[in-house]
Short mmCIF file of C-alpha atoms and ligand atoms in Angstrom, two decimals:
data_model
loop_
_atom_site.label_atom_id
_atom_site.label_comp_id
_atom_site.label_asym_id
_atom_site.label_seq_id
_atom_site.Cartn_x
_atom_site.Cartn_y
_atom_site.Cartn_z
CA UNK O 29 -23.22 55.40 32.65
CA UNK O 30 -23.38 51.63 32.72
CA UNK O 31 -25.91 50.41 30.10
CA UNK O 32 -26.00 46.89 31.59
CA UNK O 33 -29.67 45.83 31.85
CA UNK O 34 -29.09 44.69 35.42
CA UNK O 35 -27.60 48.02 36.45
CA UNK O 36 -30.61 49.85 35.03
CA UNK O 37 -32.96 47.40 36.70
CA UNK O 38 -31.18 47.64 40.04
CA UNK O 39 -31.46 51.42 40.04
CA UNK O 40 -35.25 51.16 39.69
CA UNK O 41 -35.81 48.37 42.24
CA UNK O 42 -33.12 48.98 44.87
CA UNK O 43 -35.48 50.67 47.33
CA UNK O 44 -38.26 48.06 47.05
CA UNK O 45 -38.92 45.77 49.99
CA UNK O 46 -41.79 43.83 48.43
CA UNK O 47 -42.08 40.40 46.79
CA UNK O 48 -40.75 40.10 43.26
CA UNK O 49 -41.55 36.45 42.56
CA UNK O 50 -43.67 33.91 44.40
CA UNK O 51 -44.57 30.30 43.63
CA UNK O 52 -47.55 28.19 44.57
CA UNK O 53 -45.17 26.09 46.66
CA UNK O 54 -44.71 29.02 49.05
CA UNK O 55 -41.33 30.23 47.77
CA UNK O 56 -41.06 34.04 47.81
CA UNK O 57 -38.20 36.15 46.59
CA UNK O 58 -38.17 39.86 47.40
CA UNK O 59 -36.50 42.50 45.28
CA UNK O 60 -33.69 42.67 47.84
CA UNK O 61 -33.30 38.87 47.55
CA UNK O 62 -33.14 39.15 43.76
CA UNK O 63 -30.25 41.57 43.99
CA UNK O 64 -28.42 39.45 46.60
CA UNK O 65 -29.04 36.10 44.87
CA UNK O 66 -28.03 37.41 41.47
CA UNK O 67 -24.83 38.72 43.09
CA UNK O 68 -24.06 35.28 44.50
CA UNK O 69 -24.68 33.54 41.20
CA UNK O 70 -22.68 36.16 39.30
CA UNK O 71 -19.77 35.39 41.64
CA UNK O 72 -20.18 31.67 40.90
CA UNK O 73 -20.20 32.36 37.16
CA UNK O 74 -16.98 34.36 37.50
CA UNK O 75 -15.42 31.47 39.45
CA UNK O 76 -16.44 29.14 36.61
CA UNK O 77 -14.40 31.36 34.29
CA UNK O 78 -17.32 33.21 32.67
CA UNK O 79 -16.11 36.58 31.39
CA UNK O 80 -18.03 39.51 29.87
CA UNK O 81 -19.13 38.59 26.35
CA UNK O 82 -19.02 34.82 27.04
CA UNK O 83 -22.15 32.81 26.39
CA UNK O 84 -23.89 30.91 29.19
CA UNK O 85 -26.15 28.23 27.69
CA UNK O 86 -28.98 27.16 29.98
CA UNK O 87 -31.23 24.15 29.46
CA UNK O 88 -33.24 23.81 32.66
CA UNK O 89 -36.86 23.56 33.80
CA UNK O 90 -38.65 26.75 34.77
CA UNK O 91 -37.88 27.80 38.35
CA UNK O 92 -37.20 30.98 40.29
CA UNK O 93 -33.43 30.22 40.47
CA UNK O 94 -33.46 29.81 36.68
CA UNK O 95 -34.75 33.37 36.34
CA UNK O 96 -32.14 34.56 38.83
CA UNK O 97 -29.53 32.84 36.64
CA UNK O 98 -30.68 34.98 33.70
CA UNK O 99 -30.20 38.15 35.78
CA UNK O 100 -26.86 36.95 37.15
CA UNK O 101 -25.54 36.16 33.66
CA UNK O 102 -26.46 39.60 32.39
CA UNK O 103 -25.07 41.16 35.55
CA UNK O 104 -21.75 39.40 34.96
CA UNK O 105 -21.70 40.94 31.47
CA UNK O 106 -22.14 37.53 29.84
CA UNK O 107 -24.71 36.53 27.22
CA UNK O 108 -27.71 34.48 28.36
CA UNK O 109 -28.62 31.65 26.01
CA UNK O 110 -31.76 29.79 27.09
CA UNK O 111 -32.63 26.48 25.45
CA UNK O 112 -35.94 24.63 25.38
CA UNK O 113 -35.75 21.70 27.86
CA UNK O 114 -37.39 19.54 25.18
CA UNK O 115 -34.29 19.68 22.95
CA UNK O 116 -32.52 16.34 22.60
CA UNK O 117 -28.79 15.80 22.86
CA UNK O 118 -28.57 15.64 19.07
CA UNK O 119 -30.18 19.08 18.84
CA UNK O 120 -28.03 20.46 21.66
CA UNK O 121 -24.92 19.45 19.80
CA UNK O 122 -25.73 22.07 17.16
CA UNK O 123 -26.50 24.85 19.67
CA UNK O 124 -23.44 24.20 21.82
CA UNK O 125 -21.18 23.84 18.79
CA UNK O 126 -22.56 27.03 17.23
CA UNK O 127 -22.59 29.24 20.33
CA UNK O 128 -19.41 27.90 21.99
CA UNK O 129 -20.56 28.84 25.49
CA UNK O 130 -17.99 29.01 28.25
CA UNK O 131 -20.55 27.42 30.59
CA UNK O 132 -23.54 25.12 30.07
CA UNK O 133 -26.10 24.80 32.87
CA UNK O 134 -28.34 21.75 32.62
CA UNK O 135 -30.56 19.43 34.61
CA UNK O 136 -28.45 17.00 36.73
CA UNK O 137 -30.08 14.11 34.84
CA UNK O 138 -28.58 15.30 31.54
CA UNK O 139 -25.14 16.14 32.87
CA UNK O 140 -23.29 13.18 31.44
CA UNK O 141 -24.48 13.57 27.86
CA UNK O 142 -24.03 17.32 27.89
CA UNK O 143 -20.53 17.08 29.32
CA UNK O 144 -19.52 15.07 26.26
CA UNK O 145 -20.83 17.82 23.94
CA UNK O 146 -19.44 20.64 26.08
CA UNK O 147 -15.96 19.06 26.13
CA UNK O 148 -15.74 19.45 22.33
CA UNK O 149 -15.87 23.26 22.63
CA UNK O 150 -14.16 23.54 25.99
CA UNK O 151 -17.27 24.55 28.00
CA UNK O 152 -17.65 23.68 31.66
CA UNK O 153 -20.94 22.25 32.95
CA UNK O 154 -22.97 23.02 36.10
CA UNK O 155 -26.41 21.78 37.10
CA UNK O 156 -29.75 23.21 38.24
CA UNK O 157 -32.87 21.08 38.65
CA UNK O 158 -36.57 21.92 38.55
CA UNK O 159 -36.56 22.62 42.32
CA UNK O 160 -33.61 24.98 41.97
CA UNK O 161 -31.06 22.50 43.40
CA UNK O 162 -27.79 21.46 41.80
CA UNK O 163 -24.10 22.22 41.69
CA UNK O 164 -24.76 25.85 40.81
CA UNK O 165 -26.95 26.42 43.88
CA UNK O 166 -24.48 24.59 46.13
CA UNK O 167 -21.70 26.88 44.97
CA UNK O 168 -23.95 29.95 45.33
CA UNK O 169 -24.71 29.07 48.97
CA UNK O 170 -21.09 29.79 49.83
CA UNK O 171 -20.65 32.83 47.61
CA UNK O 172 -20.79 36.51 48.50
CA UNK O 173 -23.88 38.62 47.75
CA UNK O 174 -21.67 41.43 46.63
CA UNK O 175 -20.81 41.67 42.97
CA UNK O 176 -19.87 44.69 40.96
CA UNK O 177 -22.12 44.66 37.90
CA UNK O 178 -20.05 44.43 34.72
CA UNK O 179 -19.75 47.57 32.66
CA UNK O 180 -21.59 47.15 29.35
CA UNK O 181 -22.47 49.38 26.43
CA UNK O 182 -26.06 49.52 25.16
CA UNK O 183 -25.17 47.65 21.97
CA UNK O 184 -23.36 44.82 23.79
CA UNK O 185 -25.13 41.48 23.77
CA UNK O 186 -27.31 40.50 26.72
CA UNK O 187 -28.85 37.36 25.21
CA UNK O 188 -28.92 35.05 22.25
CA UNK O 189 -32.20 33.29 21.58
CA UNK O 190 -32.31 30.66 18.91
CA UNK O 191 -35.33 30.93 16.61
CA UNK O 192 -37.49 27.83 16.48
CA UNK O 193 -36.34 27.13 12.90
CA UNK O 194 -39.16 25.09 11.37
CA UNK O 195 -37.27 25.35 8.08
CA UNK O 196 -33.51 25.29 7.83
CA UNK O 197 -31.05 25.71 10.65
CA UNK O 198 -32.05 27.47 13.82
CA UNK O 199 -30.51 30.95 13.98
CA UNK O 200 -29.20 32.69 17.09
CA UNK O 201 -30.85 36.12 17.42
CA UNK O 202 -28.42 38.51 19.13
CA UNK O 203 -30.25 40.83 21.54
CA UNK O 204 -28.53 43.79 23.13
CA UNK O 205 -28.96 45.40 26.53
CA UNK O 206 -30.63 48.36 24.81
CA UNK O 207 -33.00 46.09 22.84
CA UNK O 208 -34.29 44.47 26.02
CA UNK O 209 -34.43 47.53 28.25
CA UNK O 210 -36.11 49.75 25.66
CA UNK O 211 -38.80 47.17 24.96
CA UNK O 212 -39.45 46.50 28.66
CA UNK O 213 -39.87 50.21 29.38
CA UNK O 214 -42.05 50.77 26.31
CA UNK O 215 -44.38 47.91 27.24
CA UNK O 216 -44.52 48.98 30.88
CA UNK O 217 -45.83 52.38 29.75
CA UNK O 218 -48.07 51.00 27.00
CA UNK O 219 -49.75 48.48 29.28
CA UNK O 220 -49.69 50.75 32.37
CA UNK O 221 -47.73 48.39 34.57
CA UNK O 222 -47.06 49.68 38.09
CA UNK O 223 -45.72 48.30 41.37
CA UNK O 224 -49.31 47.38 42.27
CA UNK O 225 -49.49 44.74 39.55
CA UNK O 226 -49.39 41.02 40.14
CA UNK O 227 -48.77 38.97 37.00
CA UNK O 228 -49.74 35.32 36.62
CA UNK O 229 -46.64 33.95 34.90
CA UNK O 230 -47.43 30.61 33.25
CA UNK O 231 -45.23 30.92 30.15
CA UNK O 232 -41.91 29.13 29.62
CA UNK O 233 -38.82 31.25 30.30
CA UNK O 234 -36.66 30.06 27.40
CA UNK O 235 -38.72 32.13 24.92
CA UNK O 236 -38.99 35.89 24.37
CA UNK O 237 -42.60 36.02 25.62
CA UNK O 238 -42.05 34.56 29.09
CA UNK O 239 -38.46 35.69 29.58
CA UNK O 240 -38.48 39.24 28.27
CA UNK O 241 -42.07 40.40 27.83
CA UNK O 242 -43.47 38.89 31.03
CA UNK O 243 -40.44 38.92 33.35
CA UNK O 244 -38.68 42.11 32.29
CA UNK O 245 -41.89 44.16 32.23
CA UNK O 246 -42.83 42.93 35.71
CA UNK O 247 -39.38 43.56 37.18
CA UNK O 248 -38.88 46.98 35.59
CA UNK O 249 -42.30 47.96 37.00
CA UNK O 250 -41.41 46.79 40.51
CA UNK O 251 -44.51 44.57 40.27
CA UNK O 252 -44.83 40.97 41.49
CA UNK O 253 -45.28 37.76 39.59
CA UNK O 254 -46.58 34.35 40.54
CA UNK O 255 -44.54 31.71 38.77
CA UNK O 256 -46.37 28.60 37.57
CA UNK O 257 -44.32 25.74 36.16
CA UNK O 258 -46.69 25.57 33.18
CA UNK O 259 -50.20 26.41 32.06
CA UNK O 260 -52.87 25.00 34.37
CA UNK O 261 -56.41 26.35 33.98
CA UNK O 262 -57.46 25.48 37.56
CA UNK O 263 -54.40 27.16 39.05
CA UNK O 264 -54.75 30.26 36.89
CA UNK O 265 -58.42 30.70 37.74
CA UNK O 266 -57.62 30.14 41.42
CA UNK O 267 -54.96 32.88 41.30
CA UNK O 268 -57.03 35.53 39.53
CA UNK O 269 -58.50 37.00 42.73
CA UNK O 270 -54.91 37.75 43.91
CA UNK O 271 -53.62 38.95 40.54
CA UNK O 272 -54.09 41.83 38.10
CA UNK O 273 -52.65 40.61 34.79
CA UNK O 274 -52.13 37.50 32.69
CA UNK O 275 -49.89 37.15 29.65
CA UNK O 276 -50.56 34.15 27.49
CA UNK O 277 -50.50 32.50 24.13
CA UNK O 278 -53.90 32.10 22.40
CA UNK O 279 -54.28 28.48 23.55
CA UNK O 280 -54.34 29.73 27.19
CA UNK O 281 -57.48 31.70 26.41
CA UNK O 282 -59.08 28.90 24.38
CA UNK O 283 -58.53 26.47 27.27
CA UNK O 284 -59.69 28.90 29.94
CA UNK O 285 -62.88 29.45 27.93
CA UNK O 286 -63.51 25.70 28.09
CA UNK O 287 -63.39 25.89 31.91
CA UNK O 288 -66.75 26.29 33.65
CA UNK O 289 -65.08 28.38 36.39
CA UNK O 290 -64.41 31.31 34.05
CA UNK O 291 -66.92 34.08 34.73
CA UNK O 292 -67.15 37.82 35.34
CA UNK O 293 -66.81 37.22 39.09
CA UNK O 294 -63.52 35.31 38.67
CA UNK O 295 -61.89 37.99 36.54
CA UNK O 296 -63.29 41.11 38.19
CA UNK O 297 -60.02 41.93 40.00
CA UNK O 298 -57.93 41.53 36.86
CA UNK O 299 -57.14 44.56 34.74
CA UNK O 300 -55.26 43.10 31.76
CA UNK O 301 -55.17 39.99 29.59
CA UNK O 302 -52.43 40.01 26.95
CA UNK O 303 -52.16 37.54 24.08
CA UNK O 304 -49.37 36.97 21.59
CA UNK O 305 -46.87 34.61 19.91
CA UNK O 306 -49.57 33.21 17.62
CA UNK O 307 -52.82 34.52 16.13
CA UNK O 308 -55.75 34.88 18.50
CA UNK O 309 -58.97 33.95 16.74
CA UNK O 310 -61.39 36.89 16.53
CA UNK O 311 -64.01 34.44 17.85
CA UNK O 312 -61.92 33.75 20.98
CA UNK O 313 -61.54 37.50 21.52
CA UNK O 314 -65.30 38.02 21.30
CA UNK O 315 -66.18 35.02 23.47
CA UNK O 316 -63.70 36.20 26.11
CA UNK O 317 -65.29 39.68 26.15
CA UNK O 318 -68.76 38.18 26.47
CA UNK O 319 -67.77 35.80 29.30
CA UNK O 320 -65.53 38.13 31.32
CA UNK O 321 -66.21 41.70 30.22
CA UNK O 322 -62.49 42.08 29.35
CA UNK O 323 -61.17 42.72 25.83
CA UNK O 324 -57.97 40.70 25.37
CA UNK O 325 -55.07 42.94 24.36
CA UNK O 326 -53.28 41.31 21.42
CA UNK O 327 -49.73 42.27 20.56
CA UNK O 328 -47.23 41.20 17.91
CA UNK O 329 -43.55 40.49 18.21
CA UNK O 330 -40.90 37.96 17.47
CA UNK O 331 -37.64 36.64 18.92
CA UNK O 332 -35.60 38.93 16.66
CA UNK O 333 -37.51 42.13 17.34
CA UNK O 334 -39.06 41.91 20.80
CA UNK O 335 -42.53 43.51 20.59
CA UNK O 336 -43.47 45.67 17.61
CA UNK O 337 -47.18 46.45 17.85
CA UNK O 338 -49.88 46.36 20.47
CA UNK O 339 -53.56 47.02 20.63
CA UNK O 340 -54.13 50.16 22.69
CA UNK O 341 -54.64 50.10 26.45
CA UNK O 342 -57.26 52.80 26.02
CA UNK O 343 -59.19 52.62 22.81
CA UNK O 344 -60.30 49.90 20.45
CA UNK O 345 -58.73 46.47 20.90
CA UNK O 346 -59.69 45.11 17.52
CA UNK O 347 -60.34 41.34 17.33
CA UNK O 348 -58.07 39.77 14.70
CA UNK O 349 -55.69 42.76 14.56
CA UNK O 350 -52.35 43.10 16.36
CA UNK O 351 -52.72 46.82 16.99
CA UNK O 352 -50.64 49.91 16.39
CA UNK O 353 -46.85 50.26 16.21
CA UNK O 354 -45.41 50.79 19.71
CA UNK O 355 -43.77 54.17 20.41
CA UNK O 356 -40.37 54.48 18.62
CA UNK O 357 -41.13 51.43 16.45
CA UNK O 358 -41.68 51.97 12.72
CA UNK O 359 -43.72 49.42 10.80
CA UNK O 360 -44.21 49.41 7.03
CA UNK O 361 -45.61 47.05 4.42
CA UNK O 362 -43.58 46.42 1.29
CA UNK O 363 -43.66 44.49 -1.92
CA UNK O 364 -41.70 41.36 -0.97
CA UNK O 365 -39.86 41.29 -4.30
CA UNK O 366 -38.99 44.94 -4.84
CA UNK O 367 -39.01 46.29 -1.27
CA UNK O 368 -41.20 49.19 -2.43
CA UNK O 369 -43.56 50.51 0.26
CA UNK O 370 -47.21 49.63 -0.30
CA UNK O 371 -50.26 51.81 0.38
CA UNK O 372 -52.87 51.35 3.13
CA UNK O 373 -54.72 48.04 3.11
CA UNK O 374 -52.42 46.38 0.58
CA UNK O 375 -50.94 43.07 1.62
CA UNK O 376 -47.19 42.64 1.63
CA UNK O 377 -44.14 42.01 3.79
CA UNK O 378 -44.11 43.48 7.30
CA UNK O 379 -40.85 45.36 7.96
CA UNK O 380 -39.89 46.93 11.29
CA UNK O 381 -37.24 49.28 12.63
CA UNK O 382 -36.60 50.56 16.14
CA UNK O 383 -34.52 50.22 19.31
CA UNK O 384 -36.21 46.85 19.87
CA UNK O 385 -34.80 45.22 16.73
CA UNK O 386 -31.94 42.75 17.21
CA UNK O 387 -28.36 43.16 16.14
CA UNK O 388 -28.26 40.23 13.74
CA UNK O 389 -27.88 36.45 13.65
CA UNK O 390 -24.98 34.95 15.56
CA UNK O 391 -22.12 34.10 13.22
CA UNK O 392 -24.34 34.46 10.13
CA UNK O 393 -23.34 37.81 8.60
CA UNK O 394 -24.73 36.97 5.15
CA UNK O 395 -28.08 35.85 6.53
CA UNK O 396 -28.20 39.02 8.66
CA UNK O 397 -27.40 41.24 5.68
CA UNK O 398 -30.09 39.62 3.57
CA UNK O 399 -32.81 40.17 6.21
CA UNK O 400 -32.23 43.91 6.60
CA UNK O 401 -32.98 46.64 4.05
CA UNK O 402 -30.23 49.21 3.45
CA UNK O 403 -32.23 51.79 5.49
CA UNK O 404 -32.19 49.52 8.55
CA UNK O 405 -35.66 47.95 8.36
CA UNK O 406 -35.81 44.26 9.32
CA UNK O 407 -37.75 42.00 6.97
CA UNK O 408 -39.89 40.01 9.40
CA UNK O 409 -41.05 37.26 7.05
CA UNK O 410 -44.65 37.94 8.13
CA UNK O 411 -47.21 39.03 5.58
CA UNK O 412 -49.74 41.64 6.57
CA UNK O 413 -51.38 44.98 5.96
CA UNK O 414 -51.99 48.26 7.76
CA UNK O 415 -55.58 49.52 7.67
CA UNK O 416 -56.80 53.10 7.42
CA UNK O 417 -56.75 53.47 11.22
CA UNK O 418 -53.13 52.34 11.39
CA UNK O 419 -53.86 48.88 12.86
CA UNK O 420 -51.58 46.10 11.69
CA UNK O 421 -53.14 42.82 10.54
CA UNK O 422 -51.07 39.66 10.10
CA UNK O 423 -51.94 37.30 7.28
CA UNK O 424 -49.40 34.61 8.08
CA UNK O 425 -45.75 33.79 7.54
CA UNK O 426 -44.44 34.42 4.02
CA UNK O 427 -43.40 30.79 3.77
CA UNK O 428 -47.02 29.74 4.41
CA UNK O 429 -48.32 31.74 1.45
CA UNK O 430 -50.04 29.45 -1.05
CA UNK O 431 -49.32 29.99 -4.74
CA UNK O 432 -51.90 28.21 -6.84
CA UNK O 433 -52.07 28.49 -10.63
CA UNK O 434 -49.84 31.56 -10.32
CA UNK O 435 -52.16 33.33 -7.85
CA UNK O 436 -51.26 34.27 -4.28
CA UNK O 437 -53.63 32.98 -1.62
CA UNK O 438 -53.25 34.32 1.92
CA UNK O 439 -54.22 31.50 4.30
CA UNK O 440 -55.66 33.83 6.95
CA UNK O 441 -58.33 35.14 4.59
CA UNK O 442 -59.59 31.62 3.88
CA UNK O 443 -59.22 30.54 7.52
CA UNK O 444 -61.35 33.50 8.69
CA UNK O 445 -64.15 32.49 6.29
CA UNK O 446 -64.00 28.84 7.34
CA UNK O 447 -63.88 29.67 11.06
CA UNK O 448 -67.09 31.69 10.67
CA UNK O 449 -68.99 28.59 9.44
CA UNK O 450 -71.23 27.19 12.22
CA UNK O 451 -69.80 23.97 13.64
CA UNK O 452 -66.18 24.87 12.82
CA UNK O 453 -63.86 25.40 15.78
CA UNK O 454 -60.71 26.38 13.88
CA UNK O 455 -58.85 25.75 10.66
CA UNK O 456 -55.45 25.92 9.00
CA UNK O 457 -55.10 26.51 5.28
CA UNK O 458 -51.98 25.14 3.60
CA UNK O 459 -50.64 24.67 0.10
CA UNK O 460 -49.56 21.19 -0.92
CA UNK O 461 -48.09 20.01 -4.24
CA UNK O 462 -50.70 19.81 -7.01
CA UNK O 463 -50.05 18.39 -10.48
CA UNK O 464 -51.97 21.14 -12.33
CA UNK O 465 -51.83 24.16 -10.03
CA UNK O 466 -48.38 23.90 -8.48
CA UNK O 467 -49.96 24.07 -5.06
CA UNK O 468 -53.50 23.13 -4.13
CA UNK O 469 -55.30 25.19 -1.47
CA UNK O 470 -56.12 22.73 1.28
CA UNK O 471 -58.18 23.36 4.40
CA UNK O 472 -57.48 21.38 7.55
CA UNK O 473 -60.49 21.79 9.83
CA UNK O 474 -61.27 21.08 13.47
CA UNK O 475 -65.00 20.90 14.24
CA UNK O 476 -66.61 22.09 17.43
CA UNK O 477 -67.60 19.34 19.81
CA UNK O 478 -70.64 17.41 18.57
CA UNK O 479 -70.86 19.36 15.31
CA UNK O 480 -71.49 17.37 12.15
CA UNK O 481 -69.75 19.28 9.38
CA UNK O 482 -68.41 17.66 6.23
CA UNK O 483 -66.32 18.69 3.24
CA UNK O 484 -69.33 19.39 1.04
CA UNK O 485 -70.90 21.70 3.60
CA UNK O 486 -67.69 23.72 3.98
CA UNK O 487 -67.22 24.10 0.23
CA UNK O 488 -70.88 25.06 -0.20
CA UNK O 489 -70.59 27.70 2.55
CA UNK O 490 -67.49 29.21 0.92
CA UNK O 491 -68.98 29.26 -2.57
CA UNK O 492 -69.70 32.87 -3.54
CA UNK O 493 -67.74 34.24 -0.56
CA UNK O 494 -64.28 33.73 -2.05
CA UNK O 495 -62.91 33.97 -5.59
CA UNK O 496 -62.84 30.55 -7.23
CA UNK O 497 -59.02 30.28 -7.20
CA UNK O 498 -59.01 30.71 -3.41
CA UNK O 499 -61.49 27.91 -2.73
CA UNK O 500 -59.92 24.86 -1.09
CA UNK O 501 -59.50 21.96 -3.48
CA UNK O 502 -59.93 19.64 -0.54
CA UNK O 503 -61.12 19.95 3.06
CA UNK O 504 -59.74 17.44 5.53
CA UNK O 505 -60.73 17.03 9.17
CA UNK O 506 -58.51 16.48 12.21
CA UNK O 507 -59.21 16.29 15.95
CA UNK O 508 -56.72 19.05 16.72
CA UNK O 509 -54.09 21.13 14.94
CA UNK O 510 -50.44 20.36 15.71
CA UNK O 511 -48.99 23.20 17.79
CA UNK O 512 -45.61 23.96 19.33
CA UNK O 513 -45.27 24.97 22.99
CA UNK O 514 -45.91 28.64 22.14
CA UNK O 515 -49.25 27.72 20.56
CA UNK O 516 -48.14 28.18 16.96
CA UNK O 517 -49.80 25.89 14.44
CA UNK O 518 -47.09 23.79 12.81
CA UNK O 519 -48.07 24.11 9.18
CA UNK O 520 -44.91 22.30 8.11
CA UNK O 521 -46.24 19.21 9.95
CA UNK O 522 -49.59 19.52 8.14
CA UNK O 523 -47.91 20.00 4.76
CA UNK O 524 -45.96 16.83 5.38
CA UNK O 525 -49.01 14.87 6.48
CA UNK O 526 -51.22 15.94 3.58
CA UNK O 527 -48.45 16.37 0.99
CA UNK O 528 -49.69 13.46 -1.14
CA UNK O 529 -53.32 14.60 -1.54
CA UNK O 530 -53.12 15.75 -5.17
CA UNK O 531 -50.17 13.82 -6.47
CA UNK O 532 -50.74 10.45 -8.08
CA UNK O 533 -49.33 7.56 -6.06
CA UNK O 534 -46.88 6.75 -8.88
CA UNK O 535 -45.31 10.19 -8.43
CA UNK O 536 -45.37 10.10 -4.66
CA UNK O 537 -43.40 6.89 -4.60
P1 LIG Q 3 -41.28 33.80 17.90
O1 LIG Q 3 -39.99 34.26 17.33
O2 LIG Q 3 -41.28 32.37 18.34
O3 LIG Q 3 -41.77 34.71 18.97
O4 LIG Q 3 -42.34 33.85 16.73
C1 LIG Q 3 -42.59 35.05 16.08
C2 LIG Q 3 -43.70 34.88 15.08
O5 LIG Q 3 -44.93 34.55 15.75
C3 LIG Q 3 -44.00 36.14 14.32
O6 LIG Q 3 -43.09 36.35 13.26
C4 LIG Q 3 -45.42 35.89 13.86
O7 LIG Q 3 -45.44 35.07 12.72
C5 LIG Q 3 -46.01 35.11 15.03
N1 LIG Q 3 -46.78 35.97 15.93
C6 LIG Q 3 -46.39 36.57 17.07
N2 LIG Q 3 -47.40 37.26 17.63
C7 LIG Q 3 -48.46 37.11 16.80
C8 LIG Q 3 -49.81 37.57 16.80
N3 LIG Q 3 -50.29 38.32 17.78
N4 LIG Q 3 -50.61 37.21 15.78
C9 LIG Q 3 -50.15 36.44 14.77
N5 LIG Q 3 -48.90 35.96 14.71
C10 LIG Q 3 -48.06 36.28 15.71
#
């Protein structure tokens, strides 16, 4: 049997006559269209010389044709490699040089610069703009709908997604057909997706959340999605009466809560709100429940592993927890130094194993070997614990752990205490160089609108609630925390900004 993701998808959608994807601009693509259009584009890719196993690098704006290009690439047996449209030419040089794609698809406006980079590795270049026009579409207009889906094994690559790489070089996570299909089917079951669902799709499609979680789950369910170019609170609220589900990053929910239009009446037709890619504040979870009557379902995953855990569809969706391991996924907590498994409620490294976990980093065998245990568990780099009910809690990335005077301080524990102080909207706790302690615990705080909170008040409120060594040495205030497009707080940016707080100016210079 052909294990190509497209072949498996086609078998489940071939009989559907309904809409697969619609846009606010009135564009609608049925399931039959998806099969025909992907066939045309797969023919174009073959004409461009793309062979099974070749990489197709794609740096384009979100559009329906861009999603069809993903399906066509996989259908042709090639490896889809999406790139954030925000990447500059200097950044693209690394990705193109590292991945050596046989084809690069880019916005027509960037063609010239990209052609220079592509020429160095012998890639050809085609274009696709935000409206779905370009040389690729022109060629597809004259191509046949018929394309025999390439034969692929389950462990063959379907995609390479580069990790965001806040430290060191970005790494290409190699994802197989089996990785993607197994996770899509698991999530479809776990979240009860059916052909009756209509998803509001406002996430980017160069990242695992919007490309695989949102799009694959919708398509494998035979459901429909409404594609928005980006997050827009007015548009999302306007669509809710026609939709059943929303998948978002925590900032979506924070911003929707700031909108006066959010109420029980607006969300009454919706059945599911999913959050992930960054921590959802317990406070946001509670406020959302109070305003809408819906408990947000928080899940945890990463580029390398697809989704690992999810709060239950039925049962307690615990604010601040990322839920239970998904079926067939094993999660354990280990001592980061020894790899020894830790008991319930002890904090350590989160490790995962399952059909969802990637094959390794592209052309980095040593890095791959060092991130897997001999028994096949992947070392996620996230610190967390599993409670007595089996719920996983994330305490932050290992690299964000603060070590002060030889003691470990888990930022999340301090952030939770600070966030509970009246007048505080949110916080980020970081470690920055300290002459006596190695690192000084530092709280970066955003106040709620019109709240008058100062450093003294925060420190007084924390006194007695946290062991002395965990107390921030300084509290600084900012208007907002720096975040990337997936809503993750960029602690590296904060560490840079406040890196000189405890070091005498003579040493800084
Ligand atoms: P990415 O590879 O960009 O999807 O980022 C994956 C990382 O995002 C994980 O390793 C976690 O650190 C973080 N992450 C994803 N989902 C959650 C969540 N629900 N709560 C906290 N952190 C999360």
